[in-house]
Short mmCIF file of C-alpha atoms and ligand atoms in Angstrom, two decimals:
data_model
loop_
_atom_site.label_atom_id
_atom_site.label_comp_id
_atom_site.label_asym_id
_atom_site.label_seq_id
_atom_site.Cartn_x
_atom_site.Cartn_y
_atom_site.Cartn_z
CA UNK A 1152 -0.01 0.02 0.01
CA UNK A 1153 1.03 3.55 -0.49
CA UNK A 1154 -0.30 6.85 0.67
CA UNK A 1155 -0.03 9.64 -1.92
CA UNK A 1156 -1.57 12.07 0.53
CA UNK A 1157 1.13 11.35 3.12
CA UNK A 1158 2.43 14.34 4.95
CA UNK A 1159 6.05 15.12 4.35
CA UNK A 1160 7.07 15.02 8.01
CA UNK A 1161 8.07 11.66 9.47
CA UNK A 1162 5.72 10.45 12.18
CA UNK A 1163 7.08 9.16 15.48
CA UNK A 1164 5.33 5.99 16.52
CA UNK A 1165 6.06 5.69 20.21
CA UNK A 1166 4.27 6.06 23.53
CA UNK A 1167 3.45 3.78 26.43
CA UNK A 1168 0.59 1.29 26.21
CA UNK A 1169 -2.18 1.30 28.78
CA UNK A 1170 -1.06 -1.18 31.44
CA UNK A 1171 -4.70 -1.66 32.49
CA UNK A 1172 -7.63 -2.90 30.44
CA UNK A 1173 -9.46 0.00 28.81
CA UNK A 1174 -11.92 0.47 25.96
CA UNK A 1175 -10.95 3.51 23.89
CA UNK A 1176 -12.74 4.30 20.61
CA UNK A 1177 -10.03 5.52 18.24
CA UNK A 1178 -11.17 7.85 15.45
CA UNK A 1179 -10.59 6.30 11.99
CA UNK A 1180 -9.91 8.79 9.21
CA UNK A 1181 -10.49 8.68 5.46
CA UNK A 1182 -7.56 8.46 3.08
CA UNK A 1183 -6.83 7.49 -0.51
CA UNK A 1184 -4.49 4.71 -1.58
CA UNK A 1185 -3.14 4.08 -5.10
CA UNK A 1186 -5.05 5.62 -8.01
CA UNK A 1187 -8.37 6.16 -6.19
CA UNK A 1188 -9.02 3.54 -3.52
CA UNK A 1189 -10.87 5.04 -0.54
CA UNK A 1190 -9.66 3.60 2.75
CA UNK A 1191 -10.37 4.11 6.44
CA UNK A 1192 -7.06 4.46 8.29
CA UNK A 1193 -7.19 3.09 11.82
CA UNK A 1194 -3.43 3.08 12.53
CA UNK A 1195 -1.32 5.06 13.09
CA UNK A 1196 -3.86 6.96 15.13
CA UNK A 1197 -3.77 10.36 16.83
CA UNK A 1198 -4.62 8.73 20.16
CA UNK A 1199 -2.62 5.49 19.80
CA UNK A 1200 0.26 5.33 17.35
CA UNK A 1201 0.48 1.54 17.43
CA UNK A 1202 -0.69 -1.67 19.08
CA UNK A 1203 2.25 -3.96 19.84
CA UNK A 1204 4.31 -3.94 16.62
CA UNK A 1205 1.19 -3.11 14.56
CA UNK A 1206 1.83 0.38 13.25
CA UNK A 1207 -0.48 0.67 10.26
CA UNK A 1208 -4.04 -0.50 9.45
CA UNK A 1209 -6.19 0.39 6.48
CA UNK A 1210 -9.75 -0.95 5.98
CA UNK A 1211 -11.11 -0.71 2.44
CA UNK A 1212 -14.53 -1.59 1.09
CA UNK A 1213 -16.85 -3.31 0.89
CA UNK A 1214 -17.37 -1.76 -2.52
CA UNK A 1215 -18.86 -3.18 -5.73
CA UNK A 1216 -16.74 -2.18 -8.69
CA UNK A 1217 -18.36 -0.65 -11.76
CA UNK A 1218 -18.16 -2.96 -14.76
CA UNK A 1219 -15.32 -1.06 -16.40
CA UNK A 1220 -13.48 -0.20 -13.19
CA UNK A 1221 -9.93 -1.49 -12.89
CA UNK A 1222 -10.29 -1.61 -9.10
CA UNK A 1223 -7.27 -1.24 -6.86
CA UNK A 1224 -4.11 -0.10 -8.63
CA UNK A 1225 -1.01 0.67 -6.57
CA UNK A 1226 2.07 0.95 -8.76
CA UNK A 1227 5.57 -0.25 -7.79
CA UNK A 1228 6.74 1.34 -4.54
CA UNK A 1229 9.40 0.49 -1.91
CA UNK A 1230 9.29 -0.57 1.72
CA UNK A 1231 11.88 -0.87 4.48
CA UNK A 1232 11.77 -1.94 8.13
CA UNK A 1233 8.29 -3.50 8.18
CA UNK A 1234 6.11 -6.45 7.15
CA UNK A 1235 3.01 -5.93 5.06
CA UNK A 1236 -0.02 -8.13 5.84
CA UNK A 1237 -2.82 -8.46 3.29
CA UNK A 1238 -6.13 -9.98 4.42
CA UNK A 1239 -9.29 -10.08 2.24
CA UNK A 1240 -13.00 -10.47 2.88
CA UNK A 1241 -14.00 -10.27 -0.79
CA UNK A 1242 -12.31 -9.98 -4.16
CA UNK A 1243 -8.74 -10.69 -5.17
CA UNK A 1244 -5.47 -8.77 -5.18
CA UNK A 1245 -2.46 -9.55 -7.38
CA UNK A 1246 0.91 -8.88 -5.77
CA UNK A 1247 4.17 -8.56 -7.76
CA UNK A 1248 7.50 -7.82 -6.16
CA UNK A 1249 11.19 -7.19 -6.84
CA UNK A 1250 12.07 -10.75 -5.70
CA UNK A 1251 10.13 -12.00 -8.75
CA UNK A 1252 7.03 -13.20 -6.90
CA UNK A 1253 3.65 -12.83 -8.60
CA UNK A 1254 0.93 -13.99 -6.22
CA UNK A 1255 -2.85 -13.74 -6.25
CA UNK A 1256 -4.48 -13.59 -2.82
CA UNK A 1257 -8.10 -14.56 -2.07
CA UNK A 1258 -10.24 -14.34 1.09
CA UNK A 1259 -8.96 -16.63 3.84
CA UNK A 1260 -5.37 -16.50 2.58
CA UNK A 1261 -2.45 -14.42 3.78
CA UNK A 1262 0.16 -12.47 1.84
CA UNK A 1263 3.03 -11.51 4.13
CA UNK A 1264 5.94 -9.46 2.79
CA UNK A 1265 8.98 -8.85 4.98
CA UNK A 1266 10.73 -5.75 3.69
CA UNK A 1267 13.87 -5.96 5.81
CA UNK A 1268 16.49 -3.65 4.31
CA UNK A 1269 14.47 -3.10 1.11
CA UNK A 1270 11.91 -4.51 -1.34
CA UNK A 1271 9.45 -3.06 -3.86
CA UNK A 1272 6.04 -4.30 -4.93
CA UNK A 1273 2.84 -3.47 -6.74
CA UNK A 1274 -0.76 -4.41 -5.91
CA UNK A 1275 -3.67 -4.51 -8.29
CA UNK A 1276 -7.12 -5.94 -8.81
CA UNK A 1277 -6.64 -8.68 -11.41
CA UNK A 1278 -8.44 -8.52 -14.76
CA UNK A 1279 -11.00 -10.02 -15.12
CA UNK A 1280 -12.01 -9.61 -11.50
CA UNK A 1281 -14.71 -10.34 -8.96
CA UNK A 1282 -17.17 -7.41 -8.57
CA UNK A 1283 -16.54 -6.81 -4.86
CA UNK A 1284 -13.51 -5.55 -2.97
CA UNK A 1285 -13.17 -5.67 0.81
CA UNK A 1286 -10.04 -6.11 2.87
CA UNK A 1287 -7.44 -5.02 5.38
CA UNK A 1288 -3.86 -3.90 4.93
CA UNK A 1289 -1.51 -3.90 7.90
CA UNK A 1290 2.13 -3.05 8.61
CA UNK A 1291 4.07 -4.73 11.38
CA UNK A 1292 7.22 -2.90 12.52
CA UNK A 1293 10.31 -5.11 12.40
CA UNK A 1294 12.54 -5.12 15.50
CA UNK A 1295 16.17 -4.00 15.28
CA UNK A 1296 17.34 -7.60 15.03
CA UNK A 1297 15.44 -8.19 11.78
CA UNK A 1298 14.87 -4.83 10.09
CA UNK A 1299 18.29 -4.76 8.36
CA UNK A 1300 17.92 -8.33 7.01
CA UNK A 1301 17.01 -9.78 3.63
CA UNK A 1302 13.58 -9.18 2.12
CA UNK A 1303 11.22 -12.20 2.00
CA UNK A 1304 7.78 -12.80 0.52
CA UNK A 1305 5.45 -15.54 1.85
CA UNK A 1306 2.01 -16.67 0.74
CA UNK A 1307 -0.04 -18.83 3.10
CA UNK A 1308 -3.00 -20.46 1.33
CA UNK A 1309 -4.34 -21.97 4.56
CA UNK A 1310 -4.29 -20.80 8.16
CA UNK A 1311 -5.40 -22.37 11.47
CA UNK A 1312 -9.20 -22.15 11.87
CA UNK A 1313 -10.83 -22.85 15.24
CA UNK A 1314 -14.42 -23.10 16.44
CA UNK A 1315 -14.72 -21.72 19.97
CA UNK A 1316 -17.77 -20.73 22.00
CA UNK A 1317 -19.92 -19.89 18.97
CA UNK A 1318 -17.11 -18.17 17.13
CA UNK A 1319 -15.20 -19.14 14.02
CA UNK A 1320 -11.65 -17.91 14.53
CA UNK A 1321 -8.89 -17.76 11.94
CA UNK A 1322 -5.44 -17.21 13.35
CA UNK A 1323 -3.88 -14.91 10.70
CA UNK A 1324 -0.47 -14.32 12.29
CA UNK A 1325 1.20 -14.95 15.63
CA UNK A 1326 -0.17 -17.12 18.40
CA UNK A 1327 -3.41 -17.59 20.28
CA UNK A 1328 -5.65 -20.25 21.87
CA UNK A 1329 -2.73 -22.64 21.98
CA UNK A 1330 -2.22 -22.46 18.20
CA UNK A 1331 0.43 -20.75 16.14
CA UNK A 1332 0.08 -19.34 12.63
CA UNK A 1333 2.68 -20.62 10.18
CA UNK A 1334 3.36 -16.99 9.15
CA UNK A 1335 6.86 -15.76 10.00
CA UNK A 1336 6.79 -12.79 12.35
CA UNK A 1337 9.54 -11.30 14.53
CA UNK A 1338 7.87 -10.11 17.74
CA UNK A 1339 5.25 -11.78 19.94
CA UNK A 1340 1.85 -10.87 18.48
CA UNK A 1341 -1.57 -12.16 17.56
CA UNK A 1342 -4.25 -11.51 14.92
CA UNK A 1343 -7.63 -13.25 14.72
CA UNK A 1344 -10.38 -12.94 12.16
CA UNK A 1345 -13.47 -13.33 14.40
CA UNK A 1346 -16.77 -14.50 12.88
CA UNK A 1347 -19.81 -14.51 15.18
CA UNK A 1348 -22.81 -16.69 14.38
CA UNK A 1349 -26.51 -15.82 14.68
CA UNK A 1350 -26.56 -14.53 18.25
CA UNK A 1351 -24.96 -15.13 21.60
CA UNK A 1352 -22.28 -14.27 24.12
CA UNK A 1353 -18.78 -15.46 23.41
CA UNK A 1354 -15.66 -15.55 25.57
CA UNK A 1355 -12.29 -15.19 23.90
CA UNK A 1356 -9.17 -15.87 26.04
CA UNK A 1357 -6.35 -13.34 25.55
CA UNK A 1358 -2.69 -13.10 26.51
CA UNK A 1359 -2.58 -10.53 29.39
CA UNK A 1360 0.99 -9.61 28.42
CA UNK A 1361 -0.25 -8.22 25.11
CA UNK A 1362 -1.97 -4.98 24.31
CA UNK A 1363 -4.99 -5.52 22.05
CA UNK A 1364 -7.36 -3.68 19.74
CA UNK A 1365 -10.46 -4.71 17.78
CA UNK A 1366 -11.85 -3.44 14.50
CA UNK A 1367 -15.51 -4.10 13.58
CA UNK A 1368 -15.74 -5.40 10.03
CA UNK A 1369 -19.43 -6.17 9.63
CA UNK A 1370 -22.67 -6.41 11.61
CA UNK A 1371 -23.15 -5.26 15.18
CA UNK A 1372 -21.45 -6.51 18.30
CA UNK A 1373 -20.51 -5.41 21.77
CA UNK A 1374 -17.32 -5.85 23.76
CA UNK A 1375 -17.66 -6.13 27.54
CA UNK A 1376 -21.22 -4.85 27.10
CA UNK A 1377 -20.13 -1.76 25.12
CA UNK A 1378 -21.67 -1.45 21.65
CA UNK A 1379 -19.07 -1.12 18.92
CA UNK A 1380 -19.42 0.93 15.75
CA UNK A 1381 -18.81 -0.48 12.31
CA UNK A 1382 -15.32 0.21 11.02
CA UNK A 1383 -14.15 1.84 14.29
CA UNK A 1384 -10.99 0.68 16.06
CA UNK A 1385 -11.26 -0.03 19.79
CA UNK A 1386 -8.06 -0.02 21.85
CA UNK A 1387 -8.33 -2.52 24.70
CA UNK A 1388 -5.07 -1.99 26.61
CA UNK A 1389 -2.95 -4.66 28.35
CA UNK A 1390 -3.76 -6.99 31.20
CA UNK A 1391 -6.80 -8.79 29.83
CA UNK A 1392 -7.18 -12.52 30.47
CA UNK A 1393 -10.24 -12.65 28.22
CA UNK A 1394 -12.79 -10.58 26.39
CA UNK A 1395 -16.54 -11.09 26.14
CA UNK A 1396 -18.25 -10.41 22.80
CA UNK A 1397 -22.01 -10.41 22.24
CA UNK A 1398 -24.13 -10.12 19.14
CA UNK A 1399 -27.77 -10.46 18.04
CA UNK A 1400 -27.07 -10.98 14.34
CA UNK A 1401 -24.07 -12.36 12.44
CA UNK A 1402 -21.07 -10.12 12.91
CA UNK A 1403 -17.39 -10.00 12.06
CA UNK A 1404 -14.43 -8.36 13.74
CA UNK A 1405 -10.64 -8.42 13.63
CA UNK A 1406 -8.60 -8.70 16.80
CA UNK A 1407 -4.95 -7.65 16.82
CA UNK A 1408 -2.44 -7.59 19.65
CA UNK A 1409 1.13 -7.96 20.67
CA UNK A 1410 3.76 -7.34 23.31
CA UNK A 1411 4.23 -3.58 23.66
CA UNK A 1412 6.91 -2.71 21.10
CA UNK A 1413 10.03 -1.52 22.88
CA UNK A 1414 11.53 0.52 20.05
CA UNK A 1415 10.51 4.00 18.86
CA UNK A 1416 9.58 3.69 15.22
CA UNK A 1417 9.62 6.47 12.65
CA UNK A 1418 7.08 6.13 9.81
CA UNK A 1419 7.29 8.13 6.61
CA UNK A 1420 5.71 7.29 3.24
CA UNK A 1421 6.23 3.52 2.92
CA UNK A 1422 9.21 3.30 5.27
CA UNK A 1423 9.69 2.32 8.89
CA UNK A 1424 13.05 3.40 10.31
CA UNK A 1425 14.62 4.84 13.43
CA UNK A 1426 15.89 8.25 12.23
CA UNK A 1427 15.60 10.70 9.34
CA UNK A 1428 19.10 9.87 8.03
CA UNK A 1429 17.86 6.30 7.30
CA UNK A 1430 14.73 7.75 5.70
CA UNK A 1431 16.68 10.10 3.44
CA UNK A 1432 18.99 7.26 2.36
CA UNK A 1433 16.05 5.00 1.53
CA UNK A 1434 14.31 7.76 -0.38
CA UNK A 1435 17.47 8.51 -2.39
CA UNK A 1436 17.99 4.81 -3.14
CA UNK A 1437 14.42 4.55 -4.51
CA UNK A 1438 14.62 7.73 -6.54
CA UNK A 1439 17.98 6.71 -8.09
CA UNK A 1440 16.81 3.12 -8.86
CA UNK A 1441 19.47 1.64 -6.59
CA UNK A 1442 19.75 -2.16 -6.49
CA UNK A 1443 18.48 -2.14 -2.90
CA UNK A 1444 14.86 -2.03 -4.05
CA UNK A 1445 15.19 -4.11 -7.21
CA UNK A 1446 12.58 -3.89 -9.92
CA UNK A 1447 8.95 -4.96 -10.16
CA UNK A 1448 8.25 -6.55 -13.56
CA UNK A 1449 4.89 -6.86 -15.31
CA UNK A 1450 2.89 -4.05 -13.72
CA UNK A 1451 1.04 -2.03 -16.36
CA UNK A 1452 1.79 1.45 -15.09
CA UNK A 1453 4.46 3.74 -13.66
CA UNK A 1454 6.40 3.29 -10.41
CA UNK A 1455 5.54 5.73 -7.68
CA UNK A 1456 7.64 8.78 -6.91
CA UNK A 1457 8.62 9.50 -3.34
CA UNK A 1458 7.31 12.79 -1.90
CA UNK A 1459 9.70 15.27 -0.43
CA UNK A 1460 11.03 14.29 3.02
CA UNK A 1461 10.33 16.88 5.65
CA UNK A 1462 12.96 17.69 8.27
CA UNK A 1463 10.64 18.36 11.17
CA UNK A 1464 9.71 15.30 13.19
CA UNK A 1465 5.97 14.96 13.73
CA UNK A 1466 5.28 13.73 17.22
CA UNK A 1467 1.56 14.54 17.46
MN1 MN B 50 3.02 -1.56 -0.21
#
């Protein structure tokens, strides 16, 4: 993903997590990705920059594409210092990257790209395509021990699915409920797709050492008796042994969590780094076609140009 409307100043993703359980509704704001894809950006957030190592979350759709629409089109662009996580509820996305991977992703599957020291990729709705688009795009900050390493791309066609207390749970990345996703991640974290059946009250055990947040994807549900709004992100804090969800009609949510991330992360454009010198070097390497970011082949369109890099650090 790429944010053409990105502000030029790097954003500091830091701050202490809530040590106690809380329920904070975080405002989600509208943005545009690629040519014209409307998204709701939940992270980074004015009130909470991150949840564990999760530093970026876009929710797009559900939308039904017009017959002649080309859908999502995000031209070749670079990443450093993070992993991208693509998760779909409807439609398909075709990924191409500078390692030579060309991979279609469908609902229930995971595309996980580890940028390390540098990679570039494009994302597009394939042609012909399904009429509907609906999905999530995340970034996970890489820790110091991994962020300078080699780039990797992984596709996981199947993930652990569990039935628990009236819920259908897919473990997308990390660990939870005694299971572990096969996806390679580099800090302790969790992510569940949560599908709630017709009606009921459901108890989901959590790791109290993690901070958690929940995004409502569809339908209506409550958390600890508090009604949750569609497409809003609810920060839940640390120290929870479990969470109680309730619904009257079928509903869907996404739970993410992780150990509070101990490193201050700087975000700018498509980069996660630790200082503006690293940012400037990555920007220059992209703009000069340095070998670091390789080349994406086969995308029918131009590569993206980096915006100017501001020198003033944005901390709020
Ligand atoms: Mn991207």
